[in-house]
Amino acid sequence: MNTSTQGDTFLINETPYTSVFIPEEFDEEQRMIRQTCEDFLKTEVYPNLDRIDAQEAGLMQHLLDKAGELGLLSVSIPEEYGGFGKNFNTAMLVTDAVGAGHSFAVALSAHTGIGTLPILYYGSTAQKGKYLPRLATGEWKAAYCLTEPNAGSDANSGRTSARRNAEGTHYLINGQKMWITNGGFADVFIVFAKIDDDQHLTAFIVERGFGGITMNPEEHKMGIKGSSTRQLFFNDCAVPVENMLSERGNGFRIAVNILNIGRIKLAAAAIGAARRVIDQAVTYANERMQFGVQIATFGAIQHKLAEMAVRTFAVESAAYRAGQQIDDAYGTLSAEGMDDAQAKLKATERFAVECAILKVWGSEMLDYVVDEGVQVYGGMGYSADAPMERAYRDARINRIFEGTNEVNRLLMVDMLLKRALKGELDLMGPAQAVADELMAIPDSGISEDAPFIREKQLLVNLKRQYCWSPGPR
Ligand SMILES: Cc1cc2nc3c(=O)[nH]c(=O)nc-3n(C[C@H](O)[C@H](O)[C@H](O)COP(=O)(O)OP(=O)(O)OC[C@H]3O[C@@H](n4cnc5c(N)ncnc54)[C@H](O)[C@@H]3O)c2cc1C
């Protein structure tokens, strides 16, 4: 297997810089797509942030419709279903560019990601044919209903039930879902429920028009106030049997695989949000005068701006590198003859550890950036009349949804060790090599004089420590 298309190997292998994708390599078309997103935010979203946060009736739907007209909802949808069929890293680019859009970014991501992708990856031909063209244009908006009042991080413990009716034509869904993004206006819901006494969830495509769905008023949230978040109640909601997604009992697998994609995309959105905060903080630091000079001339402020940029750059580098690896893995699997949707899923699954790492590091990077953004603005950072206050509140959710950061931290180690135990990842070989090395004369490793050689050696040593820690002691 080509190591660049196998996940997790960053821990044990050296990666030649020539094999790492950097955003500067995006082509003309991808840059134009990025520009379209930025123009959209400038004209449609930024001037309306207060109206969006006030949840002005119909506004979010209208914005999603306009985004649909520009093709921003259909980047990943194949051309045969009315989309552009672009690769994974182009979808990452759109998520990054739109990521600065506060609540709008959340609504768009929920629609194009967790709302649409289950159908794209697991739907039958008939399901794809019926739903994807409408989701691609935004004619129908989507939501994803996994969480329940008593089933959050432990998502498979949900109690929502599905029972086949006497005629065998429909499943009757009963239960309660919580925190559903786009819940207030979505037309299509991906609903996870347990059939009869099943241990595992099954996924269903549920249309609002099926009836039997009621909801609570909008949640009052700390941030992303413009994003619709509802509790939904299913009361004998009759779902045609052909609307089961994939197979009975496969729901948890669907949920996990879709969340993998959501996690790396969350990091992409965090990059876009952080970039905007840095732009605003730099502008403010150059305008604000204290002690007769611009505050940008103070070392303490320069340090903040630099650290904000450093962390954003690190997440950007890692996110697009992993995005390209997912694309490369997909290419390899497709060439081996794997079905298109399967190959896309499998490629992301291989990089599930990277997705979890990026979710954690991206969300924590953004929280750092917005916190320092508030600090650069001083008292104005605390004012709702300046942009940092909203950025600060809106960022916080990222450490909670798409799997909390605590759960993602557990997952990344768990997945890594499981792969090592299954023999898919050779952690023992490198660990033994480090053990042997420790018994020999220490090698500083710095044998050449080239740019970044010390930084590179630091990384090599860091990786050796990781391999050694769980090693044969
Ligand atoms: C604004 C918003 C939008 C959302 N949108 C959606 C949506 O569209 N669809 C959807 O299905 N869900 C959605 N969610 C739900 C979200 O995914 C959950 O809130 C999240 O998974 C955490 O679940 P919980 O809130 O029940 O917290 P809990 O699971 O109760 O966790 C509470 C605390 O315990 C920690 N914890 C839990 N288990 C462990 C463990 N094993 N080890 C260590 N620590 C642990 C958590 O990290 C957390 O700090 C949304 C939530 C919010 C707030």
PDB file of C-alpha atoms and ligand atoms in Angstrom, residues 106 110 114 143-155 177-183 190 192 219 221 223-224 227-229 259 397 399-408 410, ligand 1:
ATOM      1  CA  VAL A 106     -22.941  26.225  10.513  1.00  0.00           C
ATOM      2  CA  ALA A 110     -24.998  20.944   8.418  1.00  0.00           C
ATOM      3  CA  ILE A 114     -24.140  15.661   7.904  1.00  0.00           C
ATOM      4  CA  ALA A 143     -30.663  18.171   8.967  1.00  0.00           C
ATOM      5  CA  TYR A 144     -29.134  15.266  10.895  1.00  0.00           C
ATOM      6  CA  CYS A 145     -30.892  13.807  13.925  1.00  0.00           C
ATOM      7  CA  LEU A 146     -28.622  11.639  16.045  1.00  0.00           C
ATOM      8  CA  THR A 147     -28.447  13.248  19.503  1.00  0.00           C
ATOM      9  CA  GLU A 148     -31.170  12.620  22.105  1.00  0.00           C
ATOM     10  CA  PRO A 149     -31.645  14.044  25.596  1.00  0.00           C
ATOM     11  CA  ASN A 150     -30.041  10.927  27.098  1.00  0.00           C
ATOM     12  CA  ALA A 151     -27.782   9.971  24.202  1.00  0.00           C
ATOM     13  CA  GLY A 152     -25.091  12.529  23.373  1.00  0.00           C
ATOM     14  CA  SER A 153     -21.497  11.278  23.339  1.00  0.00           C
ATOM     15  CA  ASP A 154     -22.917   7.768  23.809  1.00  0.00           C
ATOM     16  CA  ALA A 155     -24.870   8.129  20.578  1.00  0.00           C
ATOM     17  CA  LYS A 177     -34.085  14.238  19.153  1.00  0.00           C
ATOM     18  CA  MET A 178     -32.175  17.172  20.562  1.00  0.00           C
ATOM     19  CA  TRP A 179     -29.897  19.988  19.351  1.00  0.00           C
ATOM     20  CA  ILE A 180     -30.844  19.535  15.711  1.00  0.00           C
ATOM     21  CA  THR A 181     -29.103  22.100  13.506  1.00  0.00           C
ATOM     22  CA  ASN A 182     -31.388  23.437  10.723  1.00  0.00           C
ATOM     23  CA  GLY A 183     -34.220  21.657  12.589  1.00  0.00           C
ATOM     24  CA  ILE A 190     -31.487  11.883   8.516  1.00  0.00           C
ATOM     25  CA  PHE A 192     -31.272   7.419  13.588  1.00  0.00           C
ATOM     26  CA  GLU A 219     -32.914  26.936  21.704  1.00  0.00           C
ATOM     27  CA  LYS A 221     -27.720  29.578  22.734  1.00  0.00           C
ATOM     28  CA  GLY A 223     -23.320  31.642  20.192  1.00  0.00           C
ATOM     29  CA  ILE A 224     -24.210  30.775  16.587  1.00  0.00           C
ATOM     30  CA  SER A 227     -28.359  28.838  13.383  1.00  0.00           C
ATOM     31  CA  SER A 228     -31.660  27.032  13.923  1.00  0.00           C
ATOM     32  CA  THR A 229     -31.347  24.490  16.764  1.00  0.00           C
ATOM     33  CA  LEU A 259     -18.869  12.441  11.587  1.00  0.00           C
ATOM     34  CA  ILE A 397     -19.444  25.311  19.979  1.00  0.00           C
ATOM     35  CA  ARG A 399     -15.218  21.938  20.939  1.00  0.00           C
ATOM     36  CA  ILE A 400     -18.633  20.384  21.636  1.00  0.00           C
ATOM     37  CA  PHE A 401     -20.298  19.204  18.422  1.00  0.00           C
ATOM     38  CA  GLU A 402     -19.083  16.615  15.893  1.00  0.00           C
ATOM     39  CA  GLY A 403     -18.027  14.610  18.987  1.00  0.00           C
ATOM     40  CA  THR A 404     -16.681  16.546  21.972  1.00  0.00           C
ATOM     41  CA  ASN A 405     -12.933  17.124  22.086  1.00  0.00           C
ATOM     42  CA  GLU A 406     -12.693  14.754  25.057  1.00  0.00           C
ATOM     43  CA  VAL A 407     -14.325  11.981  23.037  1.00  0.00           C
ATOM     44  CA  ASN A 408     -12.181  12.731  19.964  1.00  0.00           C
ATOM     45  CA  LEU A 410     -10.096   9.142  23.318  1.00  0.00           C
TER      46      LEU A 410
HETATM   47  C1  LIG B   1     -25.492  24.091  18.906  1.00  0.00           C
HETATM   48  C2  LIG B   1     -25.478  22.613  18.771  1.00  0.00           C
HETATM   49  C3  LIG B   1     -25.760  22.027  17.547  1.00  0.00           C
HETATM   50  C4  LIG B   1     -25.803  20.639  17.430  1.00  0.00           C
HETATM   51  N1  LIG B   1     -26.190  20.083  16.246  1.00  0.00           N
HETATM   52  C5  LIG B   1     -26.457  18.752  16.206  1.00  0.00           C
HETATM   53  C6  LIG B   1     -27.078  18.175  15.055  1.00  0.00           C
HETATM   54  O1  LIG B   1     -27.318  18.833  14.047  1.00  0.00           O
HETATM   55  N2  LIG B   1     -27.390  16.847  15.091  1.00  0.00           N
HETATM   56  C7  LIG B   1     -27.116  16.066  16.180  1.00  0.00           C
HETATM   57  O2  LIG B   1     -27.415  14.881  16.135  1.00  0.00           O
HETATM   58  N3  LIG B   1     -26.512  16.579  17.282  1.00  0.00           N
HETATM   59  C8  LIG B   1     -26.192  17.901  17.331  1.00  0.00           C
HETATM   60  N4  LIG B   1     -25.621  18.451  18.452  1.00  0.00           N
HETATM   61  C9  LIG B   1     -25.339  17.598  19.595  1.00  0.00           C
HETATM   62  C10 LIG B   1     -23.863  17.432  19.884  1.00  0.00           C
HETATM   63  O3  LIG B   1     -23.275  16.601  18.932  1.00  0.00           O
HETATM   64  C11 LIG B   1     -23.740  16.906  21.332  1.00  0.00           C
HETATM   65  O4  LIG B   1     -24.054  18.001  22.176  1.00  0.00           O
HETATM   66  C12 LIG B   1     -22.369  16.365  21.644  1.00  0.00           C
HETATM   67  O5  LIG B   1     -22.154  15.172  20.939  1.00  0.00           O
HETATM   68  C13 LIG B   1     -22.180  16.093  23.132  1.00  0.00           C
HETATM   69  O6  LIG B   1     -23.245  15.371  23.663  1.00  0.00           O
HETATM   70  P1  LIG B   1     -23.958  15.904  25.009  1.00  0.00           P
HETATM   71  O7  LIG B   1     -24.306  17.330  24.802  1.00  0.00           O
HETATM   72  O8  LIG B   1     -25.041  14.981  25.350  1.00  0.00           O
HETATM   73  O9  LIG B   1     -22.825  15.854  26.094  1.00  0.00           O
HETATM   74  P2  LIG B   1     -22.452  14.581  27.031  1.00  0.00           P
HETATM   75  O10 LIG B   1     -22.254  13.396  26.178  1.00  0.00           O
HETATM   76  O11 LIG B   1     -23.421  14.503  28.150  1.00  0.00           O
HETATM   77  O12 LIG B   1     -21.036  15.052  27.578  1.00  0.00           O
HETATM   78  C14 LIG B   1     -20.897  15.909  28.724  1.00  0.00           C
HETATM   79  C15 LIG B   1     -19.394  16.010  29.039  1.00  0.00           C
HETATM   80  O13 LIG B   1     -18.891  14.700  29.346  1.00  0.00           O
HETATM   81  C16 LIG B   1     -17.789  14.400  28.492  1.00  0.00           C
HETATM   82  N5  LIG B   1     -17.782  12.974  28.187  1.00  0.00           N
HETATM   83  C17 LIG B   1     -18.785  12.217  27.694  1.00  0.00           C
HETATM   84  N6  LIG B   1     -18.384  10.965  27.503  1.00  0.00           N
HETATM   85  C18 LIG B   1     -17.084  10.917  27.880  1.00  0.00           C
HETATM   86  C19 LIG B   1     -16.097   9.892  27.933  1.00  0.00           C
HETATM   87  N7  LIG B   1     -16.349   8.643  27.532  1.00  0.00           N
HETATM   88  N8  LIG B   1     -14.864  10.219  28.405  1.00  0.00           N
HETATM   89  C20 LIG B   1     -14.581  11.485  28.774  1.00  0.00           C
HETATM   90  N9  LIG B   1     -15.460  12.487  28.751  1.00  0.00           N
HETATM   91  C21 LIG B   1     -16.699  12.205  28.301  1.00  0.00           C
HETATM   92  C22 LIG B   1     -18.000  15.234  27.257  1.00  0.00           C
HETATM   93  O14 LIG B   1     -16.793  15.456  26.551  1.00  0.00           O
HETATM   94  C23 LIG B   1     -18.567  16.515  27.847  1.00  0.00           C
HETATM   95  O15 LIG B   1     -17.522  17.327  28.304  1.00  0.00           O
HETATM   96  C24 LIG B   1     -25.506  19.838  18.558  1.00  0.00           C
HETATM   97  C25 LIG B   1     -25.190  20.434  19.785  1.00  0.00           C
HETATM   98  C26 LIG B   1     -25.192  21.800  19.905  1.00  0.00           C
HETATM   99  C27 LIG B   1     -24.905  22.400  21.254  1.00  0.00           C
END
